[in-house]
Coordinates of C-alpha atoms in Angstrom, one line a residue:
X17 CA 0.0 0.0 0.0
X18 CA 1.4 3.4 -1.0
X19 CA 1.3 6.3 1.4
X20 CA 1.1 9.8 -0.1
X21 CA 2.6 11.8 2.8
X22 CA 0.5 14.9 2.3
X23 CA -2.8 13.1 2.8
X24 CA -2.2 9.8 4.6
X25 CA 0.6 10.8 7.0
X26 CA -0.1 14.5 7.7
X27 CA -3.9 14.0 7.5
X28 CA -3.7 11.3 10.2
X29 CA -1.4 13.3 12.4
X30 CA 1.5 10.7 12.0
X31 CA 5.0 11.8 12.7
X32 CA 8.5 10.7 11.9
X33 CA 8.5 8.6 15.0
X34 CA 5.8 6.3 13.6
X35 CA 7.9 5.4 10.5
X36 CA 7.0 5.4 6.9
X37 CA 6.5 2.5 4.5
X38 CA 9.3 1.9 2.0
X39 CA 7.1 2.9 -0.9
X40 CA 6.3 6.4 0.3
X41 CA 4.9 8.7 -2.5
X42 CA 5.5 12.4 -2.5
X43 CA 3.2 14.7 -4.5
X44 CA 5.0 17.5 -6.4
X45 CA 2.9 20.4 -7.8
X46 CA 4.0 23.2 -10.1
X47 CA 2.7 25.7 -12.7
X48 CA 4.4 24.6 -16.0
X49 CA 2.6 22.5 -18.6
X50 CA 3.4 18.8 -18.6
X51 CA 4.9 18.9 -22.0
X52 CA 7.1 21.9 -21.2
X53 CA 10.9 21.5 -21.1
X54 CA 10.9 22.9 -17.5
X55 CA 8.8 20.0 -16.5
X56 CA 10.6 17.4 -18.5
X57 CA 14.2 18.5 -18.3
X58 CA 14.3 19.9 -14.8
X59 CA 11.4 18.8 -12.6
X60 CA 10.9 15.3 -13.9
X61 CA 14.7 14.8 -14.1
X62 CA 14.9 15.7 -10.4
X63 CA 12.1 13.4 -9.5
X64 CA 13.6 10.5 -11.5
X65 CA 17.0 11.0 -9.9
X66 CA 15.5 11.0 -6.4
X67 CA 13.5 7.9 -7.1
X68 CA 16.5 6.2 -8.5
X69 CA 18.7 7.2 -5.5
X70 CA 16.0 6.0 -3.0
X71 CA 16.2 2.4 -4.3
X72 CA 12.5 1.8 -4.0
X73 CA 12.0 3.7 -0.7
X74 CA 10.5 6.7 -2.4
X75 CA 8.5 7.8 -5.5
X76 CA 7.6 11.3 -6.6
X77 CA 4.3 12.0 -8.4
X78 CA 4.3 15.2 -10.5
X79 CA 1.2 17.4 -10.9
X80 CA 1.8 20.1 -13.5
X81 CA -0.3 23.0 -14.7
X82 CA -1.5 24.1 -11.2
X83 CA -3.5 20.9 -10.7
X84 CA -2.7 20.7 -6.9
X85 CA -2.9 24.4 -6.2
X86 CA -2.9 27.7 -8.1
X87 CA 0.4 29.3 -8.8
X88 CA -0.5 32.2 -6.5
X89 CA -0.9 29.9 -3.5
X90 CA 1.6 27.2 -4.3
X91 CA 4.0 28.0 -1.5
X92 CA 1.2 28.2 1.0
X93 CA -0.1 24.9 -0.3
X94 CA 3.2 23.1 0.4
X95 CA 3.5 24.7 3.9
X96 CA -0.1 23.4 4.6
X97 CA 0.4 20.0 3.1
X98 CA -1.8 20.4 0.0
X99 CA 1.4 19.3 -1.8
X100 CA 4.5 17.7 -0.4
X101 CA 6.8 19.6 -2.8
X102 CA 6.4 22.6 -5.0
X103 CA 8.4 24.5 -7.6
X104 CA 7.3 28.1 -7.8
X105 CA 8.3 31.7 -7.8
X106 CA 8.9 33.5 -4.5
X107 CA 7.3 36.7 -6.0
X108 CA 3.9 35.0 -6.1
X109 CA 3.8 35.1 -2.3
X110 CA 3.9 38.9 -1.9
X111 CA 6.1 40.2 0.9
X112 CA 7.1 36.8 2.1
X113 CA 10.6 36.7 0.7
X114 CA 11.9 40.3 0.8
X115 CA 15.6 39.5 1.0
X116 CA 15.4 36.7 -1.6
X117 CA 13.8 39.2 -4.0
X118 CA 17.0 41.3 -3.9
X119 CA 18.4 39.0 -6.5
X120 CA 15.7 40.2 -8.8
X121 CA 17.1 43.8 -8.9
X122 CA 18.7 45.0 -12.2
X123 CA 22.4 44.5 -12.5
X124 CA 22.5 41.6 -9.9
X125 CA 22.4 38.8 -12.4
X126 CA 23.1 38.6 -16.2
X127 CA 21.9 35.0 -16.8
X128 CA 20.0 32.1 -15.2
X129 CA 23.1 30.2 -14.3
X130 CA 24.6 33.2 -12.6
X131 CA 21.4 34.0 -10.8
X132 CA 21.0 30.5 -9.6
X133 CA 24.5 30.6 -8.2
X134 CA 23.9 33.9 -6.4
X135 CA 20.6 32.9 -4.9
X136 CA 21.7 29.5 -3.7
X137 CA 24.9 30.9 -2.3
X138 CA 23.0 33.6 -0.4
X139 CA 20.8 30.9 1.2
X140 CA 23.8 28.6 1.9
X141 CA 25.6 31.5 3.6
X142 CA 22.7 32.3 5.8
X143 CA 22.1 35.7 4.3
X144 CA 18.3 35.1 3.8
X145 CA 17.6 34.7 7.5
X146 CA 14.4 32.7 8.3
X147 CA 12.5 33.4 5.1
X148 CA 12.2 29.7 4.4
X149 CA 11.7 28.6 8.0
X150 CA 8.2 27.2 7.4
X151 CA 9.3 24.8 4.6
X152 CA 12.3 22.6 3.7
X153 CA 14.1 24.2 0.7
X154 CA 15.6 21.8 -1.8
X155 CA 17.3 24.2 -4.2
X156 CA 16.9 27.9 -5.2
X157 CA 17.4 29.3 -8.7
X158 CA 16.4 32.1 -11.0
X159 CA 15.2 32.8 -14.5
X160 CA 17.3 34.8 -16.9
X161 CA 16.7 38.6 -17.0
X162 CA 13.1 39.4 -18.1
X163 CA 12.6 41.7 -21.1
X164 CA 9.5 43.8 -21.7
X165 CA 7.1 42.5 -24.3
X166 CA 4.1 44.4 -25.8
X167 CA 1.4 43.5 -28.3
X168 CA 0.7 46.8 -30.1
X169 CA 3.1 49.4 -28.7
X170 CA 6.8 49.6 -29.7
X171 CA 8.8 50.5 -26.6
X172 CA 12.3 52.1 -26.9
X173 CA 12.3 54.7 -24.2
X174 CA 10.8 55.0 -20.7
X175 CA 8.3 57.6 -22.2
X176 CA 6.9 54.8 -24.4
X177 CA 5.8 52.9 -21.3
X178 CA 3.8 55.8 -19.9
X179 CA 0.4 54.5 -18.9
X180 CA 0.8 51.0 -20.3
X181 CA -0.6 48.2 -18.2
X182 CA 2.3 45.8 -17.9
X183 CA 2.0 42.4 -16.1
X184 CA 4.3 42.1 -13.2
X185 CA 5.3 38.9 -11.2
X186 CA 6.6 40.5 -8.0
X187 CA 7.1 43.5 -5.8
X188 CA 10.5 44.2 -7.2
X189 CA 9.3 44.1 -10.8
X190 CA 6.4 46.5 -9.8
X191 CA 8.8 49.0 -8.3
X192 CA 10.9 48.9 -11.5
X193 CA 7.9 49.3 -13.8
X194 CA 6.5 52.2 -11.8
X195 CA 9.8 53.9 -11.9
X196 CA 9.7 53.6 -15.7
X197 CA 6.2 55.1 -15.9
X198 CA 4.2 51.9 -16.5
X199 CA 1.1 50.7 -14.7
X200 CA 2.0 47.3 -13.1
X201 CA -0.7 44.6 -13.1
X202 CA 0.1 41.5 -10.9
X203 CA -0.7 38.0 -12.2
X204 CA 0.9 34.5 -12.5
X205 CA 2.5 33.5 -15.8
X206 CA -0.3 31.0 -16.7
X207 CA -2.9 33.9 -16.8
X208 CA -0.9 36.1 -19.1
X209 CA -2.0 34.7 -22.5
X210 CA -5.7 35.3 -22.0
X211 CA -5.2 38.7 -20.4
X212 CA -3.0 39.9 -23.3
X213 CA -5.4 38.4 -25.8
X214 CA -8.4 40.2 -24.2
X215 CA -6.6 43.5 -23.8
X216 CA -6.6 43.4 -20.0
X217 CA -2.9 44.2 -20.2
X218 CA -0.9 46.0 -22.9
X219 CA 2.3 44.0 -22.3
X220 CA 4.2 42.0 -19.8
X221 CA 7.5 41.3 -18.1
X222 CA 8.6 37.7 -18.7
X223 CA 11.8 35.9 -19.4
X224 CA 12.3 34.6 -23.0
X225 CA 12.0 31.0 -21.7
X226 CA 8.4 31.6 -20.5
X227 CA 7.4 33.5 -23.7
X228 CA 7.8 30.2 -25.5
X229 CA 6.6 27.9 -22.7
X230 CA 3.3 29.8 -22.2
X231 CA 2.9 30.6 -25.9
X232 CA 2.9 34.4 -25.3
X233 CA 5.2 34.9 -28.3
X234 CA 2.2 34.2 -30.4
X235 CA 0.6 37.5 -29.3
X236 CA 3.5 39.9 -28.6
X237 CA 5.0 41.7 -31.6
X238 CA 7.5 44.0 -29.8
X239 CA 10.2 43.2 -27.3
X240 CA 12.6 45.5 -25.4
X241 CA 15.5 43.3 -24.4
X242 CA 16.4 45.2 -21.2
X243 CA 17.8 43.1 -18.3
X244 CA 15.9 45.1 -15.7
X245 CA 14.5 42.2 -13.6
X246 CA 15.2 38.5 -12.8
X247 CA 12.7 36.0 -11.4
X248 CA 13.5 34.1 -8.3
X249 CA 12.3 30.5 -8.0
X250 CA 12.5 27.6 -5.5
X251 CA 11.9 23.9 -5.1
X252 CA 10.8 23.4 -1.6
X253 CA 9.2 20.7 0.6
X254 CA 6.7 20.4 3.4
X255 CA 8.7 20.2 6.6
X256 CA 6.6 17.5 8.2
X257 CA 6.7 15.4 5.1
X258 CA 10.5 15.6 5.0
X259 CA 10.9 14.8 8.7
X260 CA 8.5 11.8 8.3
X261 CA 10.7 10.1 5.6
X262 CA 12.6 6.9 6.3
X263 CA 16.4 7.4 6.6
X264 CA 16.9 6.0 3.1
X265 CA 14.3 8.2 1.5
X266 CA 15.6 11.3 3.3
X267 CA 19.1 10.5 2.2
X268 CA 17.9 10.4 -1.4
X269 CA 16.3 13.9 -1.0
X270 CA 19.4 15.3 0.7
X271 CA 21.6 14.0 -2.2
X272 CA 19.5 16.1 -4.6
X273 CA 19.4 19.3 -2.6
X274 CA 21.5 22.4 -2.9
X275 CA 23.9 24.0 -5.5
X276 CA 24.2 21.0 -7.8
X277 CA 20.5 21.2 -8.8
X278 CA 20.4 25.0 -8.6
X279 CA 23.1 24.9 -11.3
X280 CA 21.2 22.4 -13.4
X281 CA 18.1 24.6 -13.2
X282 CA 20.1 27.6 -14.3
X283 CA 21.4 25.6 -17.3
X284 CA 17.9 24.5 -18.3
X285 CA 16.5 28.1 -18.1
X286 CA 19.5 29.5 -20.0
X287 CA 18.9 27.1 -22.9
X288 CA 15.2 27.9 -22.9
X289 CA 15.8 31.6 -22.9
X290 CA 17.8 31.1 -26.1
X291 CA 15.0 29.1 -27.7
X292 CA 12.3 31.7 -26.7
X293 CA 14.3 34.6 -28.2
X294 CA 15.0 32.6 -31.4
X295 CA 11.3 31.9 -31.8
X296 CA 10.5 35.7 -31.6
X297 CA 13.1 36.4 -34.2
X298 CA 11.8 33.7 -36.5
X299 CA 8.3 35.3 -36.3
X300 CA 9.8 38.5 -37.5
X301 CA 9.1 40.4 -34.3
X302 CA 10.7 43.7 -33.5
X303 CA 13.4 43.3 -30.8
X304 CA 15.3 46.3 -29.4
X305 CA 18.3 45.9 -27.1
X306 CA 19.5 47.9 -24.1
X307 CA 22.8 46.2 -23.3
X308 CA 23.8 48.1 -20.1
X309 CA 20.7 49.7 -18.7
X310 CA 22.3 50.9 -15.4
X311 CA 24.6 53.1 -17.4
X312 CA 22.2 53.9 -20.2
X313 CA 21.3 57.7 -20.3
X314 CA 17.6 57.0 -20.7
X315 CA 17.1 53.9 -18.5
X316 CA 19.6 54.2 -15.7
X317 CA 17.7 56.9 -13.8
X318 CA 14.4 55.0 -13.5
X319 CA 16.1 51.7 -12.7
X320 CA 18.3 53.1 -10.0
X321 CA 15.3 54.9 -8.5
X322 CA 13.4 51.6 -8.5
X323 CA 16.3 49.8 -6.8
X324 CA 16.6 52.4 -4.1
X325 CA 12.8 52.4 -3.6
X326 CA 12.8 48.7 -3.0
X327 CA 15.8 48.8 -0.5
X328 CA 14.2 51.7 1.3
X329 CA 10.9 49.8 1.6
X330 CA 12.7 46.9 3.2
X331 CA 14.4 49.2 5.7
X332 CA 11.0 50.8 6.5
X333 CA 9.8 47.2 7.4
X334 CA 12.7 46.9 9.8
X335 CA 14.9 44.7 7.6
X336 CA 18.1 46.4 8.5
X337 CA 20.4 44.1 6.5
X338 CA 18.8 44.7 3.2
X339 CA 21.7 46.7 1.8
X340 CA 24.2 44.3 3.2
X341 CA 22.5 41.4 1.4
X342 CA 22.4 43.5 -1.8
X343 CA 26.1 44.1 -1.6
X344 CA 26.7 40.4 -0.9
X345 CA 24.8 39.5 -4.0
X346 CA 26.9 42.0 -6.1
X347 CA 30.0 40.5 -4.5
X348 CA 28.9 37.0 -5.5
X349 CA 28.1 38.3 -9.0
X350 CA 31.7 39.5 -9.4
X351 CA 33.4 36.7 -7.6
X352 CA 32.2 33.1 -6.9
X353 CA 29.3 33.4 -9.4
X354 CA 31.0 35.4 -12.1
X355 CA 30.0 34.0 -15.5

C-alpha cells in the first residue's frame, strides 16, 4: 500500500516517530505545462533522480499546470500539506521573501546560471535569514533577465511605457515598472496569454523562456530586451513530510538538494531563454536591445530609483540588513558566481 505523505501521513497526524513504509509517495505540484521543457528537463529529471537514489524507498508523483494548487498559492499549499513539494516563484507570495527578491534587482544577475549561483549561495551562507523557516528548501534558482514585451506598442524609451498596463510577477518588478512610468498589473504566468489576448494588459514582463513555454510569443510583436529584472524560484518541501521520511528516503532527498540542482536549473533556463528569443526572431518580431541599462542615459535613472525604492521599503519594514545582502549579491556576481 502506498502512502502519499500529504494526505495519509499528515492528515492522520502521524510523525517521523511512527515510521513510513518503504514505498512512500510524494506529491509535487507546479505551474508549468506537462509537455514543457521545464517539467521534462528539470522537474521530472529531479524526481527521476530522487526515485533512483532511493532504491524503492520513495516515489515522486508530478502534478503540473496548477493541478494541486494555483500558482498564487503554491507556497502556502506546500506549507499546509496540500502538496509535499512545489516548484514556484517567490514573487507569487507577496512580501514573504523580501531578502530573496533582492536577486531580482537590475544588475545583480546577467543570466539564469549566474542568478542560480547567487541565490543558492545567499541561502547557503545564511544571508536570507528565516525566510524559508516554514518549509524545507531543496534548491533555489532564477530565470534569466526578463525583457518587456508588448502587443501593439513599440517601446524604446521610458516615455513609451507611460500609462501602459504591464504584467508584473513581484514587488521588485512592480517597483521597476512604476519607476519607468508603466502601470503594473500582478498576475501569475499562466494567466498572461488570456489577459493579453483580451486587452486586460498591454504588455508584460517575462523571461524569454516563459514566452515560449506559455505561448505568449504568439501574441507579442514588440520586445525590449532590457535586463531590468530577474525572477527568483524555488523547489521546496513540506517540513513535516521531510521529517517523516525513512532514513533511506531522506538520504535520497538530501543527495539532490543544494547547489548542484540549482546549477542544473540555471542551465535549463539558459537554454530555454535562447529558444524563446529565437522563436520571436523567426516570427519577424521587432526586438530592441539595451545592453547596459544601469549606465544607459535613458534607463539608468528609473532603474536606480526603483532599486533604491525597494531597498528603502525593506528598511522601513525593519529589515536592517537589506543593503548588506544587496552588496553580498553583487560580490557573488563579481566573484564566486562570475560568468
